[in-house]
Short mmCIF file of C-alpha atoms in Angstrom, two decimals:
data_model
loop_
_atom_site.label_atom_id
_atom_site.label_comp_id
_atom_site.label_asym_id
_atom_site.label_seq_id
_atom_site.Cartn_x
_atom_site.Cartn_y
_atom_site.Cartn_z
CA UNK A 93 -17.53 -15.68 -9.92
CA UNK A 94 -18.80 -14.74 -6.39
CA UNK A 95 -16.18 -12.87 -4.41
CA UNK A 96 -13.82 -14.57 -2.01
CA UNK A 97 -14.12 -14.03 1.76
CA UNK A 98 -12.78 -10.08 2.61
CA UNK A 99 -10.63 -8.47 5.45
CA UNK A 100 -9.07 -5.73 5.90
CA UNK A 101 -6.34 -5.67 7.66
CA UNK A 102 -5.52 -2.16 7.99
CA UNK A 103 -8.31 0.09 9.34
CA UNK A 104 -8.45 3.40 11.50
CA UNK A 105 -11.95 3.88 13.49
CA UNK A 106 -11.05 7.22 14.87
CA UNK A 107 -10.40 10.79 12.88
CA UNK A 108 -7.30 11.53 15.48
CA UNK A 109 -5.62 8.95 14.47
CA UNK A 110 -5.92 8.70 10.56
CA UNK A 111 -7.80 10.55 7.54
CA UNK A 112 -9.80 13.20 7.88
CA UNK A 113 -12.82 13.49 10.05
CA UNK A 114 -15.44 15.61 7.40
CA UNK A 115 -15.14 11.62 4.80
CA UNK A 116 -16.75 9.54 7.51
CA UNK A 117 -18.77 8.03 8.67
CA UNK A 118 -16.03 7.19 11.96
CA UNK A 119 -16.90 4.07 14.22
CA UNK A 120 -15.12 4.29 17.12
CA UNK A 121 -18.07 6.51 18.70
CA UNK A 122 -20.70 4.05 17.08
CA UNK A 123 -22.61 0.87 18.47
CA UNK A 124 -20.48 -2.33 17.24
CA UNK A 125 -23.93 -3.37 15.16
CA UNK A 126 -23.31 0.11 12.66
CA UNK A 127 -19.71 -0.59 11.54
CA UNK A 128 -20.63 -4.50 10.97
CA UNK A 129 -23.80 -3.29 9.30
CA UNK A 130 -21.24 -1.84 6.82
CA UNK A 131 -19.45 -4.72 6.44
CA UNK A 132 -22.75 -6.75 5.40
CA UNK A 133 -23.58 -4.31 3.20
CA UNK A 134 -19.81 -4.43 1.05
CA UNK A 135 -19.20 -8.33 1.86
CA UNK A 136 -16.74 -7.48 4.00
CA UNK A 137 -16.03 -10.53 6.93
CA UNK A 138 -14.42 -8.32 9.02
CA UNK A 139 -11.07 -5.15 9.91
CA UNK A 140 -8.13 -5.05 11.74
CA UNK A 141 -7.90 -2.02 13.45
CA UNK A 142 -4.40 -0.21 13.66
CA UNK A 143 -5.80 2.49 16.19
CA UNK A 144 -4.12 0.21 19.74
CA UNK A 145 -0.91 1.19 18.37
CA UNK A 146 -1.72 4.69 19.48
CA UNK A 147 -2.07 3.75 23.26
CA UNK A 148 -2.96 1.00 25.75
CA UNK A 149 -6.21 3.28 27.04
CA UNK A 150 -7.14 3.00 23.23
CA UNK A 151 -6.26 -0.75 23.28
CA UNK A 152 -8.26 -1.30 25.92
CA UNK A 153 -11.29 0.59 25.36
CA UNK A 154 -11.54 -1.17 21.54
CA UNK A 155 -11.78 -4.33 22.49
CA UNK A 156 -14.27 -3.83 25.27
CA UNK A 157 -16.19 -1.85 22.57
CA UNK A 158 -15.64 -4.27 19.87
CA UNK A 159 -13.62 -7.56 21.14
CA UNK A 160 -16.43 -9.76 21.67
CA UNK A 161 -17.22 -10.30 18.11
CA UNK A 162 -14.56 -12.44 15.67
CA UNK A 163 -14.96 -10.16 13.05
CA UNK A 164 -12.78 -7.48 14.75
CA UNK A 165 -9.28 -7.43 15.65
CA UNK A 166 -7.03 -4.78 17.35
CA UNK A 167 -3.24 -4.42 17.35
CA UNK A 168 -0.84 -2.83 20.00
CA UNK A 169 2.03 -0.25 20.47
CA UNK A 170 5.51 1.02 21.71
CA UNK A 171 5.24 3.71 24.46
CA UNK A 172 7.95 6.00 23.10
CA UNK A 173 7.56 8.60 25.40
CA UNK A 174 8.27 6.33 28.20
CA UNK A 175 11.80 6.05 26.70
CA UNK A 176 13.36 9.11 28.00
CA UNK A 177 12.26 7.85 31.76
CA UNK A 178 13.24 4.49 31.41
CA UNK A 179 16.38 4.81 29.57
CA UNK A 180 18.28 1.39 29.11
CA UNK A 181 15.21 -0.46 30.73
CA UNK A 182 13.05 0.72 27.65
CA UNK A 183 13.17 -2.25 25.27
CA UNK A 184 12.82 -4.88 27.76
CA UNK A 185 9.85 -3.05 29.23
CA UNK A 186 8.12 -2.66 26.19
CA UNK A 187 8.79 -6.14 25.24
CA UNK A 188 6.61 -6.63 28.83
CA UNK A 189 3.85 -4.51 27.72
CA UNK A 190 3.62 -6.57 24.81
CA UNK A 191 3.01 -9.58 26.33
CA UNK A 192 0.66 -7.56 28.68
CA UNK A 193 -1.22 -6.48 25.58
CA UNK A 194 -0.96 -9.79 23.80
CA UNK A 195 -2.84 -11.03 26.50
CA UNK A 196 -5.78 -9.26 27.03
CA UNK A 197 -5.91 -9.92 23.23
CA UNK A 198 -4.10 -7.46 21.37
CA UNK A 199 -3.73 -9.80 17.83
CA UNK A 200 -0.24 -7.77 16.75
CA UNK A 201 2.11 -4.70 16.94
CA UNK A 202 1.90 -1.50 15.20
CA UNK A 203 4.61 0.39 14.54
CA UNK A 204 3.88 3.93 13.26
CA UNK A 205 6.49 5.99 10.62
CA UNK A 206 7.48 7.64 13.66
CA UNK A 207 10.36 5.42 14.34
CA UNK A 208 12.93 6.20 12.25
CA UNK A 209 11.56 9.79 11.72
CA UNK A 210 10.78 11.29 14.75
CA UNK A 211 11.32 8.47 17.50
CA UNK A 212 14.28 9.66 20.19
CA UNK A 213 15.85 7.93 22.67
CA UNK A 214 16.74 9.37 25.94
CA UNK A 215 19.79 11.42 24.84
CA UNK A 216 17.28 13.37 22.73
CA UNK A 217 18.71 11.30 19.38
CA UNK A 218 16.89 10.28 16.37
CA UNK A 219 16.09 6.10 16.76
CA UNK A 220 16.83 4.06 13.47
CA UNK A 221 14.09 1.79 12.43
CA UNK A 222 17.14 -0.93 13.32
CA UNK A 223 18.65 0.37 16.04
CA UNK A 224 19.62 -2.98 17.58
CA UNK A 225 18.14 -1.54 21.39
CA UNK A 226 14.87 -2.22 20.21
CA UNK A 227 15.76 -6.03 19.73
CA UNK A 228 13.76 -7.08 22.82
CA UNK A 229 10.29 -5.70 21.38
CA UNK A 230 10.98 -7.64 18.37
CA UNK A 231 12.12 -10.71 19.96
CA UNK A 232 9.27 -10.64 22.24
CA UNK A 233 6.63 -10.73 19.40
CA UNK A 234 8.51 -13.63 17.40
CA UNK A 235 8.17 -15.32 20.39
CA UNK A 236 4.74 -14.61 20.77
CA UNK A 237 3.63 -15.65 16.87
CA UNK A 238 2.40 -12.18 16.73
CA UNK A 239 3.35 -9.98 13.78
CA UNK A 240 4.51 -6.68 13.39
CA UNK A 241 2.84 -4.37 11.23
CA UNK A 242 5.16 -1.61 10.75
CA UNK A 243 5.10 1.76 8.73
CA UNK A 244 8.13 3.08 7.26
CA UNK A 245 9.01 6.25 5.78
CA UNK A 246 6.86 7.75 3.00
CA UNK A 247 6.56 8.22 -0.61
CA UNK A 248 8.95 9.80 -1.86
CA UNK A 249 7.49 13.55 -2.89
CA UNK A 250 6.81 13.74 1.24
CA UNK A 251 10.67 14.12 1.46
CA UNK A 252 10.89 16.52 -1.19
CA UNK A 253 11.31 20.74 -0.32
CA UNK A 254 8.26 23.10 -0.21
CA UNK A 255 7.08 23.19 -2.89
CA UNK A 256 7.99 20.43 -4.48
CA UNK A 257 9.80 19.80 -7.47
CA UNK A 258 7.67 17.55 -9.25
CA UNK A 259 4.18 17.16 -8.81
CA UNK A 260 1.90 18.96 -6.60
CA UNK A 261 0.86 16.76 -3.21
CA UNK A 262 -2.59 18.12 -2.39
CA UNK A 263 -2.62 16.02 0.72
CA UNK A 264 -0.22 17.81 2.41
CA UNK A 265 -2.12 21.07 2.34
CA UNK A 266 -4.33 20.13 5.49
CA UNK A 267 -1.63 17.69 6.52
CA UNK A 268 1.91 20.39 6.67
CA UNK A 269 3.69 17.82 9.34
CA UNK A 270 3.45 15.10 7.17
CA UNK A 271 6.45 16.82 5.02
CA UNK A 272 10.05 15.73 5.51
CA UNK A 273 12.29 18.24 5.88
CA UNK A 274 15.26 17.24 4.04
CA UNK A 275 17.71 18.95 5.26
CA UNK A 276 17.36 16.40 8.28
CA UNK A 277 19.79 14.20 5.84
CA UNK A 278 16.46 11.49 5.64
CA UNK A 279 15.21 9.65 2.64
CA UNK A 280 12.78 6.98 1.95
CA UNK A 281 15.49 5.02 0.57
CA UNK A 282 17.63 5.00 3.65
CA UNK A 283 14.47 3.64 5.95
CA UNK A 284 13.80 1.06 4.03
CA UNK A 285 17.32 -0.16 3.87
CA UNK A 286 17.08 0.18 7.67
CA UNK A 287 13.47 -1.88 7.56
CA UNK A 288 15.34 -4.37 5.55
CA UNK A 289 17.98 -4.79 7.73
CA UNK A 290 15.69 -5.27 10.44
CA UNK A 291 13.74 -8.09 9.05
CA UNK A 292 17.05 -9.49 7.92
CA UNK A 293 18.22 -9.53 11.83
CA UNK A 294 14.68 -11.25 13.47
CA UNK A 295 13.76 -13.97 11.31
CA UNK A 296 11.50 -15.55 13.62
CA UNK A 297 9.45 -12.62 13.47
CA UNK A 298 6.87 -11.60 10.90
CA UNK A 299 6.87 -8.52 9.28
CA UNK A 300 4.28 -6.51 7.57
CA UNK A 301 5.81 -3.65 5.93
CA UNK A 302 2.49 -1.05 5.88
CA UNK A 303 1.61 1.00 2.09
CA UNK A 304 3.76 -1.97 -0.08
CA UNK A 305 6.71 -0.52 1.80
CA UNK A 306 6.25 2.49 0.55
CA UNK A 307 8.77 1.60 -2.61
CA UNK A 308 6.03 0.32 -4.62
CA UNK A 309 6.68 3.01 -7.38
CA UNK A 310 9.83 0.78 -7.74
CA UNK A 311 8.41 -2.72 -8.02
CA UNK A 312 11.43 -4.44 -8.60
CA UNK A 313 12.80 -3.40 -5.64
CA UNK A 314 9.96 -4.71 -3.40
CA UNK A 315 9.98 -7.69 -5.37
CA UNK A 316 13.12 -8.27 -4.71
CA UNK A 317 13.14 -7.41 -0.93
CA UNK A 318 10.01 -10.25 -0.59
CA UNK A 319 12.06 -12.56 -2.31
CA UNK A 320 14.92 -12.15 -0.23
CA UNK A 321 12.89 -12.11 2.95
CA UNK A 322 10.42 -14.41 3.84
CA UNK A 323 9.50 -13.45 6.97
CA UNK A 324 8.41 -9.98 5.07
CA UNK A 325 4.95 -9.30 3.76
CA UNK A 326 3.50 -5.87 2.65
CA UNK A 327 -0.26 -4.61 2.74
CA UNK A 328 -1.87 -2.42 -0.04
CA UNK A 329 -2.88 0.41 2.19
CA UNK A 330 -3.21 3.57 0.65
CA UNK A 331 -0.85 3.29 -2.40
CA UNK A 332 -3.65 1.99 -4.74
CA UNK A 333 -2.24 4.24 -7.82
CA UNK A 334 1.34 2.42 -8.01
CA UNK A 335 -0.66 -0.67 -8.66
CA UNK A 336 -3.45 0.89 -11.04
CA UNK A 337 -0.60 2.81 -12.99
CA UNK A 338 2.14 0.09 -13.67
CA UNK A 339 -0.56 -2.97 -13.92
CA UNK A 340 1.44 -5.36 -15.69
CA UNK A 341 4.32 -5.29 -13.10
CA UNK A 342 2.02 -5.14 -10.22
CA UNK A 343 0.17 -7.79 -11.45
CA UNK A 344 3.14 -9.88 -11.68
CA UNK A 345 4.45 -9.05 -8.28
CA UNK A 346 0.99 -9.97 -6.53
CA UNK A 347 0.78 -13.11 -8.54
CA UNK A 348 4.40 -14.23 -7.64
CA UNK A 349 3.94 -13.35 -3.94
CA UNK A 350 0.28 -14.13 -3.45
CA UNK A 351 0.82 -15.30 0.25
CA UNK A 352 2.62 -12.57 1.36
CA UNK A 353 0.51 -9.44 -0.24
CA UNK A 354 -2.52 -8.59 2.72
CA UNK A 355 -5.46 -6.35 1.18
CA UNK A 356 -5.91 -3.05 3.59
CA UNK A 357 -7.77 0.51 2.70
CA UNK A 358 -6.43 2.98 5.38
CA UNK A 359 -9.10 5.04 4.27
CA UNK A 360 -12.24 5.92 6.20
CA UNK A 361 -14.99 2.73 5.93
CA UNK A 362 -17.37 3.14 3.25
CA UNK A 363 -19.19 1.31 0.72
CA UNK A 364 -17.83 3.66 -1.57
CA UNK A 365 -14.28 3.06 -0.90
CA UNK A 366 -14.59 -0.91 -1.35
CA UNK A 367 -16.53 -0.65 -4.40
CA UNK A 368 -13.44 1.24 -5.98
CA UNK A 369 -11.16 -0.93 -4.28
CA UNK A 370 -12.74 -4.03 -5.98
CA UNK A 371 -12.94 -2.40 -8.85
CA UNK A 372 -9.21 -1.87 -8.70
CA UNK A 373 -8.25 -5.59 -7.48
CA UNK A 374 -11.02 -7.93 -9.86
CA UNK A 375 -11.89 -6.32 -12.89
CA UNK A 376 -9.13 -4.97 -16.18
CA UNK A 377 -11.24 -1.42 -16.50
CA UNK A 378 -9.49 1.60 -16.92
CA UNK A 379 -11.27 4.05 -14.69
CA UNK A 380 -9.91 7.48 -12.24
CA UNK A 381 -9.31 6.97 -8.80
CA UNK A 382 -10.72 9.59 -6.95
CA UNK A 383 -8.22 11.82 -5.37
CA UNK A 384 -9.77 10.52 -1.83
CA UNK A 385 -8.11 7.28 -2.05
CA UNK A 386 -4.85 8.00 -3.64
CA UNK A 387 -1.52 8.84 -1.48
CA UNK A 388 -1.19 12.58 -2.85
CA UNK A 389 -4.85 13.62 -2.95
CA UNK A 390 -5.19 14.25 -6.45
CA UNK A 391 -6.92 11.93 -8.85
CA UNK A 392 -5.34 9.19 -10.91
CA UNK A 393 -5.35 7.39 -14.31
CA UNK A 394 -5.35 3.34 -13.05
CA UNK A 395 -6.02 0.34 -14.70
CA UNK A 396 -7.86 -2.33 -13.14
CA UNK A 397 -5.21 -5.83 -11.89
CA UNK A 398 -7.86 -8.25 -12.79
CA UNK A 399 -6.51 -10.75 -10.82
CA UNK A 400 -6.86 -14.67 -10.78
CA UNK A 401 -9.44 -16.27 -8.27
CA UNK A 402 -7.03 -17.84 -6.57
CA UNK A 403 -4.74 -14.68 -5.83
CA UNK A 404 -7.60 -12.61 -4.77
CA UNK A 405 -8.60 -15.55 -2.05
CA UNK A 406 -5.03 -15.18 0.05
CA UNK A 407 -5.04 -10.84 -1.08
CA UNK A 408 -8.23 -10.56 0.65
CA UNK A 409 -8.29 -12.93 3.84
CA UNK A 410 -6.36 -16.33 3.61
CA UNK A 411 -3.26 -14.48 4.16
CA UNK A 412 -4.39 -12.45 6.81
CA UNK A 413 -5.87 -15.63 8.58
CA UNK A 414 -3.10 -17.11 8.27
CA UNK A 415 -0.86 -14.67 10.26
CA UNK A 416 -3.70 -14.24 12.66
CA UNK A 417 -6.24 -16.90 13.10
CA UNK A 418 -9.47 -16.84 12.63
CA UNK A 419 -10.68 -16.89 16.58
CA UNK A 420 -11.89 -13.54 17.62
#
């Protein structure tokens, strides 16, 4: 059966931002006619690139680079260290620079795992993914039929002491800050309560909760958070071995809640990386997933999902255009 149509909605084109610059090739220095030349090559339509949540200048400079064509999209940010200047003015001004980047053709908002880990306000104090402040930012994309992309917390060995009890993370050799100290009273169970909550509060805003939510090692639990919130979807970014090593739930799960499941790699472009990750997604092999594309850097046991025709057509781009559009 020929593949359905492909997008992925969760890409990073430069090595400051995500991954690790020696597994290129990285596109955000490149013509527009070498990263679609890619594409062609995979039968890939077209990305959604993450990096705008980073910075307007970044925003800006992508879709002059890149905007022009309608297989590219770019999302937006929060300015959180504008917050200790503007104080009580904050929300409500980054609401404005929403709209601001909404219409030069920003397509959504990223949110990075730095809220609710790292995020303070202007007394200095740790922000809660639902700290109701922030209610303006979210309003203010509801309103514009924009969604939120939003990445919260981490898998669950990040929060564990150095080194850990369980198994060892190879990722977070070159990567030391991506560790959770937990003496900081933090858990990956307590921000995604607080995501939850969130998309509980605004539920004329859409939510995409970034790496299945990072609870997909528990896939009852996300299961049951989709089910109870259907302004909630998640993308697949970057936790490929919870789905290749419990197949039979995950299969399930993206079956039950084909439109709200968005296909995304968060791994540097290659044809290498969407050959395994249509591997993983169409066929039932049981195959090792190189320790490049797995969330702890060393290499996994998976089994292939093998899913229906129909799933795979919203998993790869119907539910993506349907949050988005298809217009440049």
């Amino acid at each position: 059966m020929p593949r359905p149509e492909v997008w992925d909605c969760h890409v990073h084109l430069d090595p400051s931002i995500g991954g690790d610059p020696l597994d290129g090739p990285w596109w955000n220095g490149r013509p527009p006619s070498a990263l679609f030349g890619l594409l062609d090559t995979v039968g890939v339509t077209g990305v959604t690139d993450l990096d705008g949540g980073w910075g307007e200048q970044i925003l800006r400079e992508r879709l002059d680079r890149f905007g022009r064509s309608d297989r590219y999209r770019c999302f937006g940010g929060v300015a959180w260290d504008k917050w200790a200047a503007e104080g009580n003015r904050f929300a409500e001004r980054s609401a404005h620079r929403l709209r601001r980047q909404v219409a030069r053709g920003a397509r959504g908002l990223k949110i990075s795992k730095a809220l609710g880990l790292a995020v303070v306000d202007d007394r200095s104090e740790l922000v809660p993914v639902d700290d109701p402040r922030l209610d303006p930012i979210w309003r203010a994309a509801g309103d514009l039929g924009v969604p939120v992309l939003i990445h919260t917390a981490d898998p669950p060995q990040f929060f564990e002491p150095s080194p850990p009890t369980r198994e060892a993370i190879p990722v977070l050799d070159p990567h030391p800050e991506w560790r959770v100290d937990p003496s900081a009273g933090l858990s990956r169970d307590v921000l995604f309560e607080q995501l939850c909550a969130l998309v509980r509060r605004h539920r004329r805003t859409r939510f995409v909760a970034a790496h299945l939510g990072n609870v997909g090692d528990d896939l009852e639990r996300l299961d049951a958070a989709l089910s109870e919130h259907c302004n909630l979807g998640v993308d697949t970014s970057a936790r490929f071995e919870w789905l290749g090593q419990s197949v039979d739930a995950a299969r399930r799960l993206l079956i039950k809640h084909s439109d709200r499941v968005l296909f995304g790699s968060d791994y540097p472009l290659s044809e290498r990386l969407y050959r395994t990750l249509f591997r993983l997604f169409e066929s039932r092999d049981t195959f090792t997933l190189d320790g490049a594309y797995t969330m702890t850097g060393a290499a996994a046991a998976v089994d292939g999902l093998g899913l229906p025709g129909e799933v795979l057509e919203r998993l790869y781009a119907g539910n993506h255009h349907r949050l988005l559009g298809r217009g440049p």
